[in-house]
Amino acid sequence: MAEQFTSGGFGLNAAEVTRRRAVQMIEMGQFETALTLANDAIKARPRDAQMLWVQGEALIGLGRLVEGAIKFRQCLGVHPEHVQALCSLAEVHRMLGETDKALELVGKARQISDEVRPITMTASIRADRGEYALAAEMLEPMVRADNPDTRLVVAYADLCIALKQPEVGIELLEAALARGELHTGVRSGALFILGRLLDRVGRYDEAFDAFQRANAMRTNNEEQRADGIFEQWSAQDIANAPRARVKTDRAVLIVGMPRSGTTLTESVIAAHPKAAGVGESQLLMNMRRGTSAADLTRASVDAMAKRYTEMLAREGSKTAKRVVDKMPDNYQNLGLAQCVLPECRVVWCQRDPRDICLSCYFQNFGARHAYTCDLEAIAQRYVLHTQLMDHWIKVTDLPVHILKYEELVADFETQVRALLDFLDLPFDEKCMAPHKATRQVSTASRDQVRQPVYASSTARWKRYEKHIAPMVKVLEAGGVL
């Protein structure tokens, strides 16, 4: 007989305790622990739909989108009406910019259940498409009802900047937070939104307090080191590694820290008639995982190049002269890019490190960028990213164009022309108004990219100067200020 435990007066066997703990870990954002528990549970019950969903959620939380999506599909194969799996798979499609498919999945979930998550996800996907009014129209009656679910209130407040109603959002969120009904994950998200709304109306000290409280609920388990990358991708090993024979000159990698202007840069390029984008592809990162320059063979680099160019055609365009991959973290992968994509071009987005670090701290990245919950850790990551880029510039011959955010917004046309020249694309007026392009955006820059280019985010750090001295000290010690 399975070992029995007692919880709340009910007898639970060890397997059920493991299942419940796995779900709790997901709710708390402890994805590594959740994955370990779910893996153990699946060994005993391979067709456990709930644990397949937990595996998927944990993998997504750890940034492993493809593996997570596979688990959600396996879950739905066992239980086609699993609402959470439908929503989670919709979220994957949303992150990939496939919002029609995402809406189809959440629509099915809403037909099955009146749970809140399919409703809030529908609103978020509508917002990604720029359909703010439609999203608000759906949520407003529910928010205005007696005793609304606080998750609906949070979703509506998230629209209030785009709706130009920040005071409405602040009032709703402060009331919801005061009721104390939100579990940690939702409460943290609500505080991030509140911080952005308070920042918008110039209540900077209150905004910083909200961001600080939000980040205090997150955990940073990332060590700010890259010894392995420097060792495994040395100048000698890269020089000795084979180069792919597949034509790869269409690829454009936009790299840099999060919040450095990568979305704006991609928007400018993708607005060109001869260019397209694939969003933030994880493919290069996945291919580098567990691989060093010394491991590469002629067959492996050719296979990787074929896989990558097929992804550009499938998710971007088969005919565009340039296809942009704007995964910022590819600054870690340029050694591999030298071997697999030797003809690619690299755009390195730069911005005042104080603005980048502060903007990262103000954004709810979840587990994917766990270090962003701590200002000093963000500063350490900034220094590390600069060291890596300096390394790649020295040890590879990939062409790198440095695009500084402050210069871009101050003299937009000059910088756009220089960028297009680097990409060997003729100037086109459409690139001067990237916000008018019809596209779907699910990154942290969703609202900004739909606005004309603006300079209000430059020197933003000055509004918060009294709060960021330890962060600035790290940047100064790292030689980047």
Short mmCIF file of C-alpha atoms in Angstrom, two decimals:
data_model
loop_
_atom_site.label_atom_id
_atom_site.label_comp_id
_atom_site.label_asym_id
_atom_site.label_seq_id
_atom_site.Cartn_x
_atom_site.Cartn_y
_atom_site.Cartn_z
CA MET A 1 0.00 0.00 0.00
CA ALA A 2 1.25 3.51 -0.87
CA GLU A 3 2.47 5.56 2.05
CA GLN A 4 -0.35 7.77 3.39
CA PHE A 5 -0.20 11.38 4.49
CA THR A 6 -2.83 13.47 6.21
CA SER A 7 -3.60 16.97 4.97
CA GLY A 8 -6.62 18.99 6.05
CA GLY A 9 -8.34 15.90 7.35
CA PHE A 10 -8.11 13.96 4.09
CA GLY A 11 -5.80 11.02 3.49
CA LEU A 12 -3.47 11.63 0.54
CA ASN A 13 -1.02 9.09 -0.81
CA ALA A 14 2.54 10.11 -1.67
CA ALA A 15 1.79 10.38 -5.40
CA GLU A 16 -1.06 12.81 -4.82
CA VAL A 17 1.07 14.92 -2.47
CA THR A 18 3.70 15.12 -5.22
CA ARG A 19 1.07 16.18 -7.78
CA ARG A 20 -0.28 18.93 -5.53
CA ARG A 21 3.17 20.21 -4.67
CA ALA A 22 4.05 20.36 -8.37
CA VAL A 23 1.03 22.58 -9.08
CA GLN A 24 1.87 24.78 -6.08
CA MET A 25 5.43 25.22 -7.35
CA ILE A 26 4.07 26.42 -10.71
CA GLU A 27 1.88 28.97 -8.93
CA MET A 28 4.92 30.16 -6.95
CA GLY A 29 7.14 30.38 -10.05
CA GLN A 30 9.49 27.63 -8.81
CA PHE A 31 9.80 25.99 -12.21
CA GLU A 32 12.84 23.77 -11.65
CA THR A 33 11.23 22.22 -8.57
CA ALA A 34 7.89 21.86 -10.35
CA LEU A 35 9.54 20.08 -13.27
CA THR A 36 11.36 17.65 -10.97
CA LEU A 37 8.14 16.81 -9.11
CA ALA A 38 6.13 16.43 -12.32
CA ASN A 39 8.78 14.18 -13.85
CA ASP A 40 8.59 11.94 -10.79
CA ALA A 41 4.80 11.84 -10.98
CA ILE A 42 4.82 11.02 -14.71
CA LYS A 43 7.02 7.98 -14.11
CA ALA A 44 4.18 6.44 -12.10
CA ARG A 45 1.36 7.71 -14.36
CA PRO A 46 2.61 8.47 -17.91
CA ARG A 47 -0.84 9.63 -19.07
CA ASP A 48 -1.45 12.01 -16.16
CA ALA A 49 -2.83 15.03 -18.05
CA GLN A 50 -2.35 17.42 -15.14
CA MET A 51 1.30 16.51 -14.72
CA LEU A 52 1.90 16.77 -18.47
CA TRP A 53 0.52 20.31 -18.20
CA VAL A 54 2.79 21.05 -15.21
CA GLN A 55 5.79 19.78 -17.17
CA GLY A 56 4.85 22.12 -20.00
CA GLU A 57 4.35 25.13 -17.71
CA ALA A 58 7.68 24.49 -16.02
CA LEU A 59 9.50 24.19 -19.34
CA ILE A 60 7.93 27.42 -20.60
CA GLY A 61 8.91 29.14 -17.36
CA LEU A 62 12.48 27.98 -17.98
CA GLY A 63 12.43 29.42 -21.50
CA ARG A 64 12.12 26.07 -23.31
CA LEU A 65 9.16 26.90 -25.56
CA VAL A 66 9.33 24.04 -28.03
CA GLU A 67 9.54 21.38 -25.32
CA GLY A 68 6.75 23.05 -23.36
CA ALA A 69 4.45 23.12 -26.38
CA ILE A 70 5.05 19.39 -26.94
CA LYS A 71 3.94 18.67 -23.35
CA PHE A 72 0.77 20.76 -23.77
CA ARG A 73 -0.12 18.86 -26.94
CA GLN A 74 0.50 15.56 -25.15
CA CYS A 75 -1.78 16.73 -22.35
CA LEU A 76 -4.52 17.63 -24.83
CA GLY A 77 -4.05 14.26 -26.51
CA VAL A 78 -4.98 12.65 -23.20
CA HIS A 79 -7.58 15.26 -22.17
CA PRO A 80 -8.78 17.39 -25.14
CA GLU A 81 -10.79 19.70 -22.88
CA HIS A 82 -8.00 20.53 -20.42
CA VAL A 83 -8.62 24.28 -20.14
CA GLN A 84 -5.24 25.18 -18.68
CA ALA A 85 -3.40 23.27 -21.42
CA LEU A 86 -5.47 25.04 -24.09
CA CYS A 87 -4.56 28.39 -22.54
CA SER A 88 -0.91 27.50 -22.10
CA LEU A 89 -0.58 26.33 -25.70
CA ALA A 90 -2.32 29.55 -26.74
CA GLU A 91 0.31 31.47 -24.78
CA VAL A 92 3.07 29.72 -26.75
CA HIS A 93 1.43 30.72 -30.03
CA ARG A 94 1.01 34.24 -28.66
CA MET A 95 4.73 34.46 -27.86
CA LEU A 96 5.47 33.31 -31.40
CA GLY A 97 3.22 36.06 -32.79
CA GLU A 98 0.65 33.51 -34.03
CA THR A 99 -2.32 35.31 -32.52
CA ASP A 100 -5.00 33.82 -34.78
CA LYS A 101 -4.12 30.35 -33.49
CA ALA A 102 -3.87 31.68 -29.93
CA LEU A 103 -7.38 33.19 -30.15
CA GLU A 104 -8.71 29.92 -31.58
CA LEU A 105 -7.37 27.98 -28.59
CA VAL A 106 -8.61 30.39 -25.91
CA GLY A 107 -11.95 30.55 -27.73
CA LYS A 108 -12.25 26.77 -27.34
CA ALA A 109 -11.30 27.09 -23.67
CA ARG A 110 -14.03 29.70 -23.14
CA GLN A 111 -16.59 27.37 -24.70
CA ILE A 112 -15.61 24.66 -22.23
CA SER A 113 -15.35 26.74 -19.07
CA ASP A 114 -16.11 30.15 -17.59
CA GLU A 115 -12.74 30.22 -15.80
CA VAL A 116 -10.98 33.57 -15.67
CA ARG A 117 -7.72 32.68 -17.44
CA PRO A 118 -9.23 32.24 -20.94
CA ILE A 119 -10.92 35.64 -20.56
CA THR A 120 -7.81 37.52 -19.46
CA MET A 121 -5.74 35.80 -22.13
CA THR A 122 -8.21 36.83 -24.81
CA ALA A 123 -7.80 40.43 -23.67
CA SER A 124 -4.00 40.18 -23.72
CA ILE A 125 -3.94 38.68 -27.20
CA ARG A 126 -6.28 41.42 -28.45
CA ALA A 127 -3.88 43.97 -26.97
CA ASP A 128 -0.95 42.30 -28.76
CA ARG A 129 -2.84 42.92 -31.98
CA GLY A 130 -3.40 46.56 -31.07
CA GLU A 131 -7.11 45.90 -30.44
CA TYR A 132 -7.16 47.70 -27.10
CA ALA A 133 -10.76 48.92 -27.44
CA LEU A 134 -12.02 45.40 -28.15
CA ALA A 135 -10.13 44.04 -25.16
CA ALA A 136 -11.50 46.77 -22.88
CA GLU A 137 -15.02 46.33 -24.21
CA MET A 138 -14.92 42.66 -23.25
CA LEU A 139 -13.50 43.22 -19.75
CA GLU A 140 -15.23 46.42 -18.63
CA PRO A 141 -18.67 44.96 -17.79
CA MET A 142 -17.03 42.26 -15.68
CA VAL A 143 -14.77 44.75 -13.91
CA ARG A 144 -17.65 47.09 -13.12
CA ALA A 145 -19.81 44.28 -11.69
CA ASP A 146 -20.14 43.75 -7.95
CA ASN A 147 -17.14 41.92 -6.44
CA PRO A 148 -15.24 41.35 -9.71
CA ASP A 149 -12.52 38.73 -9.83
CA THR A 150 -9.30 40.59 -9.08
CA ARG A 151 -7.54 38.89 -12.00
CA LEU A 152 -10.00 40.59 -14.34
CA VAL A 153 -9.26 43.91 -12.64
CA VAL A 154 -5.52 43.38 -13.16
CA ALA A 155 -6.05 42.54 -16.84
CA TYR A 156 -8.16 45.66 -17.37
CA ALA A 157 -5.67 47.89 -15.54
CA ASP A 158 -2.95 46.57 -17.87
CA LEU A 159 -4.83 48.19 -20.76
CA CYS A 160 -5.15 51.57 -19.09
CA ILE A 161 -1.89 53.06 -20.36
CA ALA A 162 -2.82 52.31 -23.97
CA LEU A 163 -6.36 53.59 -23.24
CA LYS A 164 -4.81 56.79 -21.78
CA GLN A 165 -6.63 56.19 -18.49
CA PRO A 166 -3.77 55.67 -16.01
CA GLU A 167 -5.68 57.11 -13.04
CA VAL A 168 -8.49 54.60 -13.61
CA GLY A 169 -5.99 51.74 -13.59
CA ILE A 170 -4.29 53.04 -10.44
CA GLU A 171 -7.60 53.28 -8.59
CA LEU A 172 -8.64 49.77 -9.61
CA LEU A 173 -5.30 48.18 -8.70
CA GLU A 174 -4.91 49.93 -5.37
CA ALA A 175 -8.36 48.71 -4.35
CA ALA A 176 -7.61 45.15 -5.54
CA LEU A 177 -4.26 45.03 -3.76
CA ALA A 178 -5.80 46.38 -0.55
CA ARG A 179 -8.25 43.47 -0.50
CA GLY A 180 -5.30 41.07 -0.24
CA GLU A 181 -6.97 38.33 -2.30
CA LEU A 182 -4.19 37.77 -4.84
CA HIS A 183 -1.72 34.89 -4.66
CA THR A 184 1.95 35.78 -5.07
CA GLY A 185 2.25 35.53 -8.85
CA VAL A 186 -0.81 37.64 -9.62
CA ARG A 187 0.01 40.13 -6.85
CA SER A 188 3.51 40.61 -8.23
CA GLY A 189 2.11 41.18 -11.73
CA ALA A 190 -0.41 43.68 -10.39
CA LEU A 191 2.36 45.64 -8.66
CA PHE A 192 4.38 45.80 -11.88
CA ILE A 193 1.37 47.24 -13.70
CA LEU A 194 0.71 49.67 -10.84
CA GLY A 195 4.33 50.81 -11.02
CA ARG A 196 4.05 51.56 -14.74
CA LEU A 197 0.83 53.49 -14.22
CA LEU A 198 2.30 55.53 -11.37
CA ASP A 199 5.37 56.25 -13.49
CA ARG A 200 3.12 57.48 -16.28
CA VAL A 201 1.49 60.09 -14.03
CA GLY A 202 4.80 61.23 -12.52
CA ARG A 203 4.47 59.65 -9.06
CA TYR A 204 8.00 58.27 -9.25
CA ASP A 205 8.72 57.42 -5.61
CA GLU A 206 5.44 55.51 -5.36
CA ALA A 207 6.20 53.81 -8.66
CA PHE A 208 9.62 52.65 -7.45
CA ASP A 209 8.05 51.32 -4.25
CA ALA A 210 5.56 49.29 -6.32
CA PHE A 211 8.34 47.84 -8.51
CA GLN A 212 10.43 47.05 -5.43
CA ARG A 213 7.53 45.19 -3.81
CA ALA A 214 6.84 43.31 -7.04
CA ASN A 215 10.45 42.20 -7.43
CA ALA A 216 10.69 41.17 -3.78
CA MET A 217 8.25 38.35 -4.64
CA ARG A 218 10.57 36.99 -7.33
CA THR A 219 13.66 34.84 -6.92
CA ASN A 220 17.00 35.32 -8.66
CA ASN A 221 18.78 31.99 -9.06
CA GLU A 222 21.01 33.04 -11.94
CA GLU A 223 24.74 33.46 -11.46
CA GLN A 224 26.17 36.35 -13.48
CA ARG A 225 29.08 34.46 -15.04
CA ALA A 226 29.94 33.28 -18.53
CA ASP A 227 33.26 31.48 -17.99
CA GLY A 228 32.04 28.54 -20.03
CA ILE A 229 31.25 30.66 -23.07
CA PHE A 230 34.66 32.34 -23.08
CA GLU A 231 36.42 28.97 -22.62
CA GLN A 232 34.34 26.97 -25.09
CA TRP A 233 34.32 29.67 -27.77
CA SER A 234 37.89 30.92 -27.72
CA ALA A 235 39.52 32.63 -30.70
CA GLN A 236 41.54 29.50 -31.51
CA ASP A 237 38.62 27.08 -31.28
CA ILE A 238 36.40 29.32 -33.42
CA ALA A 239 39.17 29.69 -36.02
CA ASN A 240 39.58 25.91 -36.18
CA ALA A 241 35.86 25.14 -36.39
CA PRO A 242 34.25 24.42 -39.79
CA ARG A 243 31.94 26.91 -41.51
CA ALA A 244 28.53 26.00 -42.89
CA ARG A 245 28.25 25.70 -46.66
CA VAL A 246 24.56 26.67 -46.62
CA LYS A 247 23.81 30.21 -47.86
CA THR A 248 22.99 32.28 -44.76
CA ASP A 249 23.29 35.91 -45.86
CA ARG A 250 19.57 36.63 -45.28
CA ALA A 251 19.93 36.36 -41.50
CA VAL A 252 20.08 39.50 -39.36
CA LEU A 253 20.65 39.07 -35.62
CA ILE A 254 19.57 41.94 -33.38
CA VAL A 255 21.31 41.54 -30.04
CA GLY A 256 21.76 43.42 -26.80
CA MET A 257 20.29 43.63 -23.34
CA PRO A 258 16.51 43.49 -22.93
CA ARG A 259 15.01 47.00 -23.12
CA SER A 260 17.88 48.31 -25.27
CA GLY A 261 15.76 49.14 -28.34
CA THR A 262 15.71 45.76 -30.03
CA THR A 263 11.96 45.85 -30.73
CA LEU A 264 12.12 49.33 -32.27
CA THR A 265 15.09 48.26 -34.39
CA GLU A 266 13.30 45.16 -35.62
CA SER A 267 10.22 47.27 -36.40
CA VAL A 268 12.27 49.63 -38.56
CA ILE A 269 13.83 46.80 -40.56
CA ALA A 270 10.67 44.69 -40.83
CA ALA A 271 8.78 47.70 -42.21
CA HIS A 272 11.02 47.53 -45.29
CA PRO A 273 9.38 45.83 -48.32
CA LYS A 274 12.43 43.62 -48.76
CA ALA A 275 12.68 42.51 -45.12
CA ALA A 276 10.76 40.42 -42.61
CA GLY A 277 11.05 39.30 -39.00
CA VAL A 278 10.66 36.10 -36.98
CA GLY A 279 10.38 37.72 -33.55
CA GLU A 280 12.54 36.29 -30.77
CA SER A 281 13.59 32.87 -32.00
CA GLN A 282 15.15 30.52 -29.46
CA LEU A 283 16.66 28.31 -32.14
CA LEU A 284 20.23 29.62 -32.00
CA MET A 285 20.22 29.41 -28.19
CA ASN A 286 18.88 25.85 -28.31
CA MET A 287 21.50 24.80 -30.85
CA ARG A 288 24.34 26.20 -28.72
CA ARG A 289 23.12 24.51 -25.52
CA GLY A 290 25.60 21.75 -24.66
CA THR A 291 27.82 22.53 -27.67
CA SER A 292 31.28 24.06 -27.91
CA ALA A 293 33.32 25.21 -30.90
CA ALA A 294 35.52 22.14 -30.53
CA ASP A 295 32.47 19.86 -30.89
CA LEU A 296 31.45 21.21 -34.29
CA THR A 297 31.85 19.12 -37.44
CA ARG A 298 31.21 19.94 -41.07
CA ALA A 299 28.04 17.86 -40.96
CA SER A 300 26.76 19.45 -37.74
CA VAL A 301 27.24 23.07 -38.87
CA ASP A 302 25.59 22.34 -42.22
CA ALA A 303 22.64 20.69 -40.45
CA MET A 304 22.30 23.61 -38.04
CA ALA A 305 22.49 26.15 -40.87
CA LYS A 306 19.84 24.27 -42.84
CA ARG A 307 17.60 24.14 -39.78
CA TYR A 308 18.04 27.86 -39.11
CA THR A 309 17.48 29.00 -42.69
CA GLU A 310 14.37 26.81 -42.89
CA MET A 311 13.10 28.54 -39.74
CA LEU A 312 13.66 31.96 -41.35
CA ALA A 313 11.63 30.89 -44.37
CA ARG A 314 8.88 29.25 -42.33
CA GLU A 315 8.41 31.90 -39.64
CA GLY A 316 9.61 34.97 -41.52
CA SER A 317 9.63 34.97 -45.31
CA LYS A 318 10.78 32.75 -48.16
CA THR A 319 11.55 35.69 -50.43
CA ALA A 320 12.70 38.65 -48.26
CA LYS A 321 16.28 39.75 -48.79
CA ARG A 322 16.78 40.12 -45.02
CA VAL A 323 15.03 38.27 -42.19
CA VAL A 324 15.46 39.55 -38.64
CA ASP A 325 15.83 37.44 -35.50
CA LYS A 326 15.52 39.86 -32.60
CA MET A 327 16.30 37.50 -29.74
CA PRO A 328 18.39 39.88 -27.56
CA ASP A 329 20.11 36.99 -25.76
CA ASN A 330 21.80 35.93 -28.98
CA TYR A 331 24.69 38.09 -27.77
CA GLN A 332 25.67 34.84 -26.03
CA ASN A 333 25.63 32.85 -29.27
CA LEU A 334 27.73 34.78 -31.78
CA GLY A 335 30.55 32.24 -31.64
CA LEU A 336 28.16 29.62 -32.95
CA ALA A 337 26.72 32.13 -35.43
CA GLN A 338 30.22 32.64 -36.87
CA CYS A 339 30.33 28.92 -37.72
CA VAL A 340 26.69 28.21 -38.58
CA LEU A 341 25.66 31.59 -40.07
CA PRO A 342 28.98 32.97 -41.36
CA GLU A 343 27.25 35.40 -43.75
CA CYS A 344 24.81 36.86 -41.21
CA ARG A 345 24.81 40.48 -40.07
CA VAL A 346 24.64 41.57 -36.42
CA VAL A 347 23.02 44.73 -35.06
CA TRP A 348 24.08 45.50 -31.47
CA CYS A 349 21.53 47.71 -29.76
CA GLN A 350 22.98 49.97 -27.09
CA ARG A 351 21.43 52.43 -24.66
CA ASP A 352 22.47 54.22 -21.48
CA PRO A 353 23.12 51.29 -19.11
CA ARG A 354 21.29 53.07 -16.28
CA ASP A 355 18.14 53.27 -18.40
CA ILE A 356 18.47 49.64 -19.52
CA CYS A 357 18.96 48.31 -15.99
CA LEU A 358 16.13 50.37 -14.54
CA SER A 359 13.77 49.43 -17.38
CA CYS A 360 14.58 45.74 -16.86
CA TYR A 361 13.81 46.12 -13.14
CA PHE A 362 10.46 47.68 -14.02
CA GLN A 363 9.44 44.80 -16.29
CA ASN A 364 7.85 41.53 -15.22
CA PHE A 365 9.98 39.08 -17.18
CA GLY A 366 9.11 36.13 -14.94
CA ALA A 367 11.58 33.24 -14.71
CA ARG A 368 13.08 33.81 -18.15
CA HIS A 369 15.20 36.73 -16.92
CA ALA A 370 15.20 35.95 -13.21
CA TYR A 371 18.14 38.29 -12.59
CA THR A 372 15.91 41.30 -13.36
CA CYS A 373 14.45 41.19 -9.86
CA ASP A 374 17.66 42.68 -8.45
CA LEU A 375 19.19 45.98 -9.61
CA GLU A 376 22.78 44.97 -8.84
CA ALA A 377 22.35 41.63 -10.62
CA ILE A 378 20.99 43.46 -13.68
CA ALA A 379 24.04 45.74 -13.64
CA GLN A 380 26.31 42.69 -13.41
CA ARG A 381 24.53 41.14 -16.39
CA TYR A 382 24.94 44.36 -18.35
CA VAL A 383 28.70 44.33 -17.70
CA LEU A 384 28.87 40.64 -18.69
CA HIS A 385 26.94 41.25 -21.92
CA THR A 386 29.38 44.04 -22.84
CA GLN A 387 32.36 41.77 -22.14
CA LEU A 388 30.88 39.04 -24.34
CA MET A 389 30.20 41.42 -27.22
CA ASP A 390 33.74 42.80 -27.00
CA HIS A 391 34.97 39.19 -27.11
CA TRP A 392 32.95 38.34 -30.24
CA ILE A 393 34.09 41.49 -32.03
CA LYS A 394 37.70 40.42 -31.39
CA VAL A 395 37.42 36.70 -32.21
CA THR A 396 34.90 36.59 -35.08
CA ASP A 397 34.68 38.44 -38.36
CA LEU A 398 30.89 38.87 -38.25
CA PRO A 399 29.94 42.40 -39.37
CA VAL A 400 28.50 44.27 -36.35
CA HIS A 401 26.56 47.55 -36.57
CA ILE A 402 26.25 49.43 -33.27
CA LEU A 403 22.94 51.26 -32.96
CA LYS A 404 22.62 53.60 -30.00
CA TYR A 405 19.06 54.22 -28.85
CA GLU A 406 19.65 57.84 -27.87
CA GLU A 407 21.10 58.64 -31.30
CA LEU A 408 18.29 56.78 -33.05
CA VAL A 409 15.49 58.76 -31.40
CA ALA A 410 17.40 62.07 -31.68
CA ASP A 411 18.15 61.80 -35.42
CA PHE A 412 15.90 59.05 -36.67
CA GLU A 413 16.35 59.37 -40.42
CA THR A 414 20.16 59.52 -40.31
CA GLN A 415 20.33 56.41 -38.11
CA VAL A 416 17.74 54.52 -40.18
CA ARG A 417 19.67 55.26 -43.38
CA ALA A 418 22.89 54.02 -41.79
CA LEU A 419 21.17 50.85 -40.58
CA LEU A 420 19.69 50.11 -44.01
CA ASP A 421 23.06 50.75 -45.66
CA PHE A 422 24.62 48.18 -43.32
CA LEU A 423 21.96 45.68 -44.39
CA ASP A 424 22.44 46.54 -48.07
CA LEU A 425 18.82 47.66 -48.34
CA PRO A 426 17.71 50.80 -50.19
CA PHE A 427 16.11 53.56 -48.13
CA ASP A 428 12.32 53.28 -47.91
CA GLU A 429 9.92 55.75 -46.32
CA LYS A 430 8.00 52.94 -44.63
CA CYS A 431 10.95 52.48 -42.29
CA MET A 432 10.39 56.02 -41.01
CA ALA A 433 6.99 55.05 -39.57
CA PRO A 434 7.39 51.52 -38.19
CA HIS A 435 4.46 52.05 -35.79
CA LYS A 436 2.10 52.08 -38.78
CA ALA A 437 3.06 48.58 -39.86
CA THR A 438 0.39 45.97 -39.28
CA ARG A 439 1.95 43.40 -36.98
CA GLN A 440 1.51 41.63 -33.69
CA VAL A 441 3.75 42.38 -30.72
CA SER A 442 3.88 40.33 -27.51
CA THR A 443 7.17 41.57 -26.06
CA ALA A 444 7.60 44.00 -23.18
CA SER A 445 7.58 46.85 -25.73
CA ARG A 446 4.06 46.07 -26.94
CA ASP A 447 2.53 49.49 -26.24
CA GLN A 448 5.56 51.60 -27.20
CA VAL A 449 6.09 50.00 -30.60
CA ARG A 450 2.60 51.10 -31.65
CA GLN A 451 3.48 54.75 -31.02
CA PRO A 452 5.58 57.14 -33.13
CA VAL A 453 9.27 57.15 -32.19
CA TYR A 454 9.71 59.14 -28.98
CA ALA A 455 12.60 60.32 -26.82
CA SER A 456 10.81 60.36 -23.46
CA SER A 457 12.57 57.17 -22.35
CA THR A 458 16.03 58.71 -22.61
CA ALA A 459 17.68 59.63 -19.29
CA ARG A 460 14.71 58.14 -17.48
CA TRP A 461 17.06 57.02 -14.73
CA LYS A 462 17.35 60.60 -13.47
CA ARG A 463 13.80 60.41 -12.10
CA TYR A 464 14.90 57.52 -9.89
CA GLU A 465 18.48 58.58 -9.18
CA LYS A 466 18.15 58.45 -5.39
CA HIS A 467 17.08 54.79 -5.54
CA ILE A 468 19.80 53.33 -7.79
CA ALA A 469 23.19 54.14 -6.20
CA PRO A 470 24.20 50.45 -5.66
CA MET A 471 23.37 49.65 -9.29
CA VAL A 472 25.40 52.59 -10.56
CA LYS A 473 28.34 51.50 -8.41
CA VAL A 474 28.39 48.08 -10.13
CA LEU A 475 28.25 49.70 -13.57
CA GLU A 476 31.10 52.03 -12.70
CA ALA A 477 33.21 49.17 -11.33
CA GLY A 478 32.59 47.26 -14.57
CA GLY A 479 33.87 50.16 -16.65
CA VAL A 480 30.66 50.72 -18.60
CA LEU A 481 29.89 54.18 -17.19
#
